[in-house]
mmCIF file with all atom_site columns, C-alpha atoms in Angstrom:
data_model
loop_
_atom_site.group_PDB
_atom_site.id
_atom_site.type_symbol
_atom_site.label_atom_id
_atom_site.label_alt_id
_atom_site.label_comp_id
_atom_site.label_asym_id
_atom_site.label_entity_id
_atom_site.label_seq_id
_atom_site.pdbx_PDB_ins_code
_atom_site.Cartn_x
_atom_site.Cartn_y
_atom_site.Cartn_z
_atom_site.occupancy
_atom_site.B_iso_or_equiv
_atom_site.pdbx_formal_charge
_atom_site.auth_seq_id
_atom_site.auth_comp_id
_atom_site.auth_asym_id
_atom_site.auth_atom_id
_atom_site.pdbx_PDB_model_num
ATOM 1   C CA . MET A 1 1   ? -32.770 54.246  11.059  1.00 0.00 ? 1   MET A CA 1
ATOM 2   C CA . ILE A 1 2   ? -32.961 53.180  7.534   1.00 0.00 ? 2   ILE A CA 1
ATOM 3   C CA . ILE A 1 3   ? -28.966 53.563  7.139   1.00 0.00 ? 3   ILE A CA 1
ATOM 4   C CA . LYS A 1 4   ? -27.803 52.348  10.479  1.00 0.00 ? 4   LYS A CA 1
ATOM 5   C CA . HIS A 1 5   ? -30.200 48.987  9.571   1.00 0.00 ? 5   HIS A CA 1
ATOM 6   C CA . ILE A 1 6   ? -28.213 49.153  6.052   1.00 0.00 ? 6   ILE A CA 1
ATOM 7   C CA . PHE A 1 7   ? -24.861 49.385  7.687   1.00 0.00 ? 7   PHE A CA 1
ATOM 8   C CA . ASN A 1 8   ? -26.005 46.348  10.362  1.00 0.00 ? 8   ASN A CA 1
ATOM 9   C CA . LYS A 1 9   ? -27.171 44.481  6.866   1.00 0.00 ? 9   LYS A CA 1
ATOM 10  C CA . LEU A 1 10  ? -23.825 44.894  5.544   1.00 0.00 ? 10  LEU A CA 1
ATOM 11  C CA . ASP A 1 11  ? -22.170 44.555  8.769   1.00 0.00 ? 11  ASP A CA 1
ATOM 12  C CA . MET A 1 12  ? -23.519 40.900  9.495   1.00 0.00 ? 12  MET A CA 1
ATOM 13  C CA . ARG A 1 13  ? -23.043 39.952  6.124   1.00 0.00 ? 13  ARG A CA 1
ATOM 14  C CA . LYS A 1 14  ? -18.711 40.278  6.692   1.00 0.00 ? 14  LYS A CA 1
ATOM 15  C CA . ARG A 1 15  ? -18.962 38.868  9.228   1.00 0.00 ? 15  ARG A CA 1
ATOM 16  C CA . LEU A 1 16  ? -20.768 35.978  8.247   1.00 0.00 ? 16  LEU A CA 1
ATOM 17  C CA . ILE A 1 17  ? -18.116 35.833  5.519   1.00 0.00 ? 17  ILE A CA 1
ATOM 18  C CA . VAL A 1 18  ? -15.285 36.234  7.943   1.00 0.00 ? 18  VAL A CA 1
ATOM 19  C CA . ALA A 1 19  ? -16.633 33.227  9.711   1.00 0.00 ? 19  ALA A CA 1
ATOM 20  C CA . TRP A 1 20  ? -17.002 30.911  7.173   1.00 0.00 ? 20  TRP A CA 1
ATOM 21  C CA . VAL A 1 21  ? -13.787 31.950  5.979   1.00 0.00 ? 21  VAL A CA 1
ATOM 22  C CA . LEU A 1 22  ? -12.284 31.170  9.441   1.00 0.00 ? 22  LEU A CA 1
ATOM 23  C CA . LEU A 1 23  ? -14.039 28.102  9.392   1.00 0.00 ? 23  LEU A CA 1
ATOM 24  C CA . MET A 1 24  ? -12.723 26.429  6.485   1.00 0.00 ? 24  MET A CA 1
ATOM 25  C CA . ILE A 1 25  ? -9.568  27.664  7.342   1.00 0.00 ? 25  ILE A CA 1
ATOM 26  C CA . PHE A 1 26  ? -9.106  25.787  10.234  1.00 0.00 ? 26  PHE A CA 1
ATOM 27  C CA . ASN A 1 27  ? -11.057 22.449  9.120   1.00 0.00 ? 27  ASN A CA 1
ATOM 28  C CA . ILE A 1 28  ? -8.300  22.142  6.415   1.00 0.00 ? 28  ILE A CA 1
ATOM 29  C CA . GLY A 1 29  ? -5.978  22.848  8.987   1.00 0.00 ? 29  GLY A CA 1
ATOM 30  C CA . THR A 1 30  ? -7.669  20.121  11.077  1.00 0.00 ? 30  THR A CA 1
ATOM 31  C CA . GLU A 1 31  ? -7.034  17.761  8.041   1.00 0.00 ? 31  GLU A CA 1
ATOM 32  C CA . ALA A 1 32  ? -4.072  18.023  6.433   1.00 0.00 ? 32  ALA A CA 1
ATOM 33  C CA . GLN A 1 33  ? -2.781  17.091  10.491  1.00 0.00 ? 33  GLN A CA 1
ATOM 34  C CA . LYS A 1 34  ? -5.125  13.737  10.336  1.00 0.00 ? 34  LYS A CA 1
ATOM 35  C CA . ALA A 1 35  ? -2.105  10.965  8.717   1.00 0.00 ? 35  ALA A CA 1
ATOM 36  C CA . PRO A 1 36  ? -3.820  9.018   5.615   1.00 0.00 ? 36  PRO A CA 1
ATOM 37  C CA . GLN A 1 37  ? -5.573  5.911   7.120   1.00 0.00 ? 37  GLN A CA 1
ATOM 38  C CA . ARG A 1 38  ? -3.992  3.059   4.588   1.00 0.00 ? 38  ARG A CA 1
ATOM 39  C CA . PRO A 1 39  ? -5.525  -0.686  4.693   1.00 0.00 ? 39  PRO A CA 1
ATOM 40  C CA . ALA A 1 40  ? -3.847  -3.215  7.531   1.00 0.00 ? 40  ALA A CA 1
ATOM 41  C CA . LEU A 1 41  ? -1.215  -5.182  5.707   1.00 0.00 ? 41  LEU A CA 1
ATOM 42  C CA . ARG A 1 42  ? -2.443  -8.694  6.169   1.00 0.00 ? 42  ARG A CA 1
ATOM 43  C CA . ARG A 1 43  ? -0.976  -11.109 3.490   1.00 0.00 ? 43  ARG A CA 1
ATOM 44  C CA . ILE A 1 44  ? 2.225   -11.591 1.214   1.00 0.00 ? 44  ILE A CA 1
ATOM 45  C CA . VAL A 1 45  ? 2.587   -13.230 -1.825  1.00 0.00 ? 45  VAL A CA 1
ATOM 46  C CA . ILE A 1 46  ? 6.229   -13.413 -2.926  1.00 0.00 ? 46  ILE A CA 1
ATOM 47  C CA . ASP A 1 47  ? 7.009   -15.472 -6.525  1.00 0.00 ? 47  ASP A CA 1
ATOM 48  C CA . ALA A 1 48  ? 10.658  -16.411 -6.886  1.00 0.00 ? 48  ALA A CA 1
ATOM 49  C CA . GLY A 1 49  ? 9.483   -16.533 -10.429 1.00 0.00 ? 49  GLY A CA 1
ATOM 50  C CA . HIS A 1 50  ? 11.390  -19.257 -13.351 1.00 0.00 ? 50  HIS A CA 1
ATOM 51  C CA . GLY A 1 51  ? 12.589  -22.594 -11.719 1.00 0.00 ? 51  GLY A CA 1
ATOM 52  C CA . GLY A 1 52  ? 11.761  -26.030 -12.390 1.00 0.00 ? 52  GLY A CA 1
ATOM 53  C CA . SER A 1 53  ? 12.327  -26.123 -16.803 1.00 0.00 ? 53  SER A CA 1
ATOM 54  C CA . ASP A 1 54  ? 12.633  -22.526 -16.756 1.00 0.00 ? 54  ASP A CA 1
ATOM 55  C CA . GLN A 1 55  ? 16.146  -21.808 -15.431 1.00 0.00 ? 55  GLN A CA 1
ATOM 56  C CA . GLY A 1 56  ? 16.379  -18.349 -16.484 1.00 0.00 ? 56  GLY A CA 1
ATOM 57  C CA . ALA A 1 57  ? 19.773  -16.946 -17.467 1.00 0.00 ? 57  ALA A CA 1
ATOM 58  C CA . LYS A 1 58  ? 22.488  -19.228 -16.938 1.00 0.00 ? 58  LYS A CA 1
ATOM 59  C CA . GLY A 1 59  ? 26.500  -18.105 -15.233 1.00 0.00 ? 59  GLY A CA 1
ATOM 60  C CA . GLU A 1 60  ? 29.549  -20.469 -14.712 1.00 0.00 ? 60  GLU A CA 1
ATOM 61  C CA . LEU A 1 61  ? 28.105  -21.004 -10.463 1.00 0.00 ? 61  LEU A CA 1
ATOM 62  C CA . SER A 1 62  ? 24.536  -20.344 -10.592 1.00 0.00 ? 62  SER A CA 1
ATOM 63  C CA . THR A 1 63  ? 21.416  -19.657 -12.425 1.00 0.00 ? 63  THR A CA 1
ATOM 64  C CA . GLU A 1 64  ? 18.766  -16.954 -12.050 1.00 0.00 ? 64  GLU A CA 1
ATOM 65  C CA . ALA A 1 65  ? 16.367  -19.575 -11.004 1.00 0.00 ? 65  ALA A CA 1
ATOM 66  C CA . ASN A 1 66  ? 18.218  -20.690 -7.822  1.00 0.00 ? 66  ASN A CA 1
ATOM 67  C CA . ILE A 1 67  ? 19.385  -16.949 -7.219  1.00 0.00 ? 67  ILE A CA 1
ATOM 68  C CA . ALA A 1 68  ? 15.615  -15.672 -7.620  1.00 0.00 ? 68  ALA A CA 1
ATOM 69  C CA . LEU A 1 69  ? 14.743  -18.530 -5.016  1.00 0.00 ? 69  LEU A CA 1
ATOM 70  C CA . ASN A 1 70  ? 17.192  -17.700 -2.282  1.00 0.00 ? 70  ASN A CA 1
ATOM 71  C CA . ILE A 1 71  ? 16.366  -13.575 -2.259  1.00 0.00 ? 71  ILE A CA 1
ATOM 72  C CA . SER A 1 72  ? 12.354  -14.892 -1.654  1.00 0.00 ? 72  SER A CA 1
ATOM 73  C CA . LEU A 1 73  ? 13.367  -17.284 0.963   1.00 0.00 ? 73  LEU A CA 1
ATOM 74  C CA . LYS A 1 74  ? 15.999  -14.415 2.579   1.00 0.00 ? 74  LYS A CA 1
ATOM 75  C CA . LEU A 1 75  ? 13.007  -11.909 2.052   1.00 0.00 ? 75  LEU A CA 1
ATOM 76  C CA . GLU A 1 76  ? 10.624  -14.158 3.561   1.00 0.00 ? 76  GLU A CA 1
ATOM 77  C CA . GLN A 1 77  ? 12.552  -14.930 6.352   1.00 0.00 ? 77  GLN A CA 1
ATOM 78  C CA . MET A 1 78  ? 13.048  -11.149 6.945   1.00 0.00 ? 78  MET A CA 1
ATOM 79  C CA . LEU A 1 79  ? 9.240   -10.472 6.652   1.00 0.00 ? 79  LEU A CA 1
ATOM 80  C CA . ARG A 1 80  ? 8.013   -13.343 8.857   1.00 0.00 ? 80  ARG A CA 1
ATOM 81  C CA . GLU A 1 81  ? 11.131  -11.581 11.299  1.00 0.00 ? 81  GLU A CA 1
ATOM 82  C CA . GLN A 1 82  ? 9.485   -7.574  11.334  1.00 0.00 ? 82  GLN A CA 1
ATOM 83  C CA . MET A 1 83  ? 6.299   -8.338  10.396  1.00 0.00 ? 83  MET A CA 1
ATOM 84  C CA . PRO A 1 84  ? 5.042   -11.546 12.409  1.00 0.00 ? 84  PRO A CA 1
ATOM 85  C CA . GLU A 1 85  ? 1.073   -10.246 12.040  1.00 0.00 ? 85  GLU A CA 1
ATOM 86  C CA . VAL A 1 86  ? 1.422   -10.500 8.486   1.00 0.00 ? 86  VAL A CA 1
ATOM 87  C CA . ASP A 1 87  ? 0.846   -14.162 6.452   1.00 0.00 ? 87  ASP A CA 1
ATOM 88  C CA . ILE A 1 88  ? 3.875   -14.857 3.967   1.00 0.00 ? 88  ILE A CA 1
ATOM 89  C CA . ILE A 1 89  ? 2.876   -17.278 1.036   1.00 0.00 ? 89  ILE A CA 1
ATOM 90  C CA . MET A 1 90  ? 5.738   -18.119 -1.241  1.00 0.00 ? 90  MET A CA 1
ATOM 91  C CA . THR A 1 91  ? 5.140   -19.228 -5.173  1.00 0.00 ? 91  THR A CA 1
ATOM 92  C CA . ARG A 1 92  ? 7.680   -22.498 -4.638  1.00 0.00 ? 92  ARG A CA 1
ATOM 93  C CA . ARG A 1 93  ? 9.908   -23.828 -1.960  1.00 0.00 ? 93  ARG A CA 1
ATOM 94  C CA . ASP A 1 94  ? 12.017  -25.415 -4.555  1.00 0.00 ? 94  ASP A CA 1
ATOM 95  C CA . ASP A 1 95  ? 13.317  -26.283 -7.588  1.00 0.00 ? 95  ASP A CA 1
ATOM 96  C CA . VAL A 1 96  ? 9.896   -26.599 -9.273  1.00 0.00 ? 96  VAL A CA 1
ATOM 97  C CA . TYR A 1 97  ? 8.220   -24.329 -11.943 1.00 0.00 ? 97  TYR A CA 1
ATOM 98  C CA . PRO A 1 98  ? 4.507   -23.363 -11.180 1.00 0.00 ? 98  PRO A CA 1
ATOM 99  C CA . SER A 1 99  ? 2.823   -22.380 -14.532 1.00 0.00 ? 99  SER A CA 1
ATOM 100 C CA . LEU A 1 100 ? 2.032   -18.669 -14.567 1.00 0.00 ? 100 LEU A CA 1
ATOM 101 C CA . TYR A 1 101 ? -1.725  -19.178 -14.441 1.00 0.00 ? 101 TYR A CA 1
ATOM 102 C CA . GLU A 1 102 ? -0.872  -21.798 -11.127 1.00 0.00 ? 102 GLU A CA 1
ATOM 103 C CA . ARG A 1 103 ? 0.747   -18.858 -10.019 1.00 0.00 ? 103 ARG A CA 1
ATOM 104 C CA . CYS A 1 104 ? -1.707  -16.359 -10.523 1.00 0.00 ? 104 CYS A CA 1
ATOM 105 C CA . ASP A 1 105 ? -4.247  -18.471 -8.900  1.00 0.00 ? 105 ASP A CA 1
ATOM 106 C CA . ILE A 1 106 ? -1.701  -18.638 -5.671  1.00 0.00 ? 106 ILE A CA 1
ATOM 107 C CA . ALA A 1 107 ? -2.190  -15.268 -4.874  1.00 0.00 ? 107 ALA A CA 1
ATOM 108 C CA . ASN A 1 108 ? -6.030  -14.780 -5.874  1.00 0.00 ? 108 ASN A CA 1
ATOM 109 C CA . ARG A 1 109 ? -7.039  -17.692 -3.992  1.00 0.00 ? 109 ARG A CA 1
ATOM 110 C CA . ALA A 1 110 ? -5.065  -15.682 -0.741  1.00 0.00 ? 110 ALA A CA 1
ATOM 111 C CA . LYS A 1 111 ? -6.968  -12.699 -1.417  1.00 0.00 ? 111 LYS A CA 1
ATOM 112 C CA . ALA A 1 112 ? -3.090  -10.797 -1.562  1.00 0.00 ? 112 ALA A CA 1
#
């Protein structure tokens, strides 16, 4: 009777260990299937760089400032079409030179 009781205790421990291992495997499996939650993208600040007195590199037909501005404006247009729920903020829209401090301030005020 005592031997049977000892075997029952061992069997119970084994059963608990197996149950715990299976529970962990099941838990890991379900956690792996969940997609990671990322915060929703609310706003984007686009900084064309250069502008005004800082034209950047100069080519035969254009300057770095003009090319960067044109690309930034096209990017803004694409983002507005494809992501209408996102607020798009530009640091400049024409040939002006916002200081580096002003560019950072624009992004910080927008909480972007």
